[in-house]
Amino acid sequence: VKHAGKNGYELFVKSMNVVAKRRLELESNLRKAIELNELSLNYQPQIDMQTNRIIGVEALLRWHSEELGFVSPVEFIPVAEETGLITPIGEWVMREACAQAVRWQVQGLPEIRMAVNLSVRQFAKQSLEKQVNQVLLDTGLPVHCLELEITENMMMDDVEGSVETLHRLKALGVQLAIDDFGTGYSSLSYLKRFPIDRLKVDRSFITHVTTDPGDASVTQAIIAVAHNLGLSVTAEGVEEESQLAFLREHSCEEVQGYLFSRPLKADDLAELLGSNNGY
Ligand code: C2E
Ligand code: CA
Ligand code: CA
Ligand code: CA
């Protein structure tokens, strides 16, 4: 900016204004999103490598704003985090995901896990475990069907506190997964202290797992560490048969990605689950 001269500076200010304006638009529209029924969930299947069947789904938030159109969670979740709007939104997600899992069970579909993403603020809240418990009671979802996805970075600010929170959640009987594993700042020495069930290998390692020896090594190492600690592994972002073959060869338990299915609307997921529940 310093060397860009007057025009460069004006351009910089302009682009700052564009960013600030967009953020304000997102915030004010997000405030009304729940009431206006603009939020919905999609569900992406997680496939058991042994049986080739759907063993769970991950609930992924969608926002279709009347004013802004479709907005990606990659853009609006951070805004929801910063503004605190994630608290009501996160609670809505948990409730809706659990209620939907019960609806599928009532329809007679096979019982599957429902994975819900937690945000930084949700995880830091003292009342999280109470909220989770209340949602389970209200919806009637069996506790072992719920899985919570947490990222490494969420736990690093306060490792002791996080270990306690995880223990309290675990005591309820929910399943716990570390999301985007390998991309965060946690060290392996913490891993054994976390009462978790599963590691999810981030898509960034899977994308080139068959062509980049580095990514292959990291993926293999994550699987090995997980298995040594008695944890199960889900690989994210599996798009190609060759990636699947690699993961099978290295005894990865579960896969999730476009190769099997994109995130689906509840009815489409039900159809898939009911059709033969196999790939
Ligand atoms: P994530 O938790 O890592 O979710 C996986 C993302 O990868 C999803 O993007 C999913 O649609 C995408 N994906 C799955 N399989 C493939 C594949 O084979 N190829 C490619 N290219 N992408 C694939 P999405 O739905 O856009 O969500 C992005 C992120 O937004 C999520 O990343 C998560 O961090 C956040 N997010 C989504 N829903 C929620 C929510 O309810 N609460 C919170 N706190 N965060 C959420
Ligand atoms: Ca996730
Ligand atoms: Ca992930
Ligand atoms: Ca991710």
CSV table of C-alpha atoms and ligand atoms in Angstrom, one decimal, residues 58 117 149 179 200 236, ligand 2:
chain,number,residue,atom,x,y,z
A,58,GLU,CA,-22.5,-35.3,8.8
A,117,ASN,CA,-20.1,-29.6,13.9
A,149,GLU,CA,-17.1,-32.8,15.7
A,179,ASP,CA,-12.4,-32.8,12.6
A,200,LYS,CA,-11.2,-37.2,10.6
A,236,GLU,CA,-12.8,-36.7,4.3
B,2,CA,CA,-16.9,-31.4,10.0
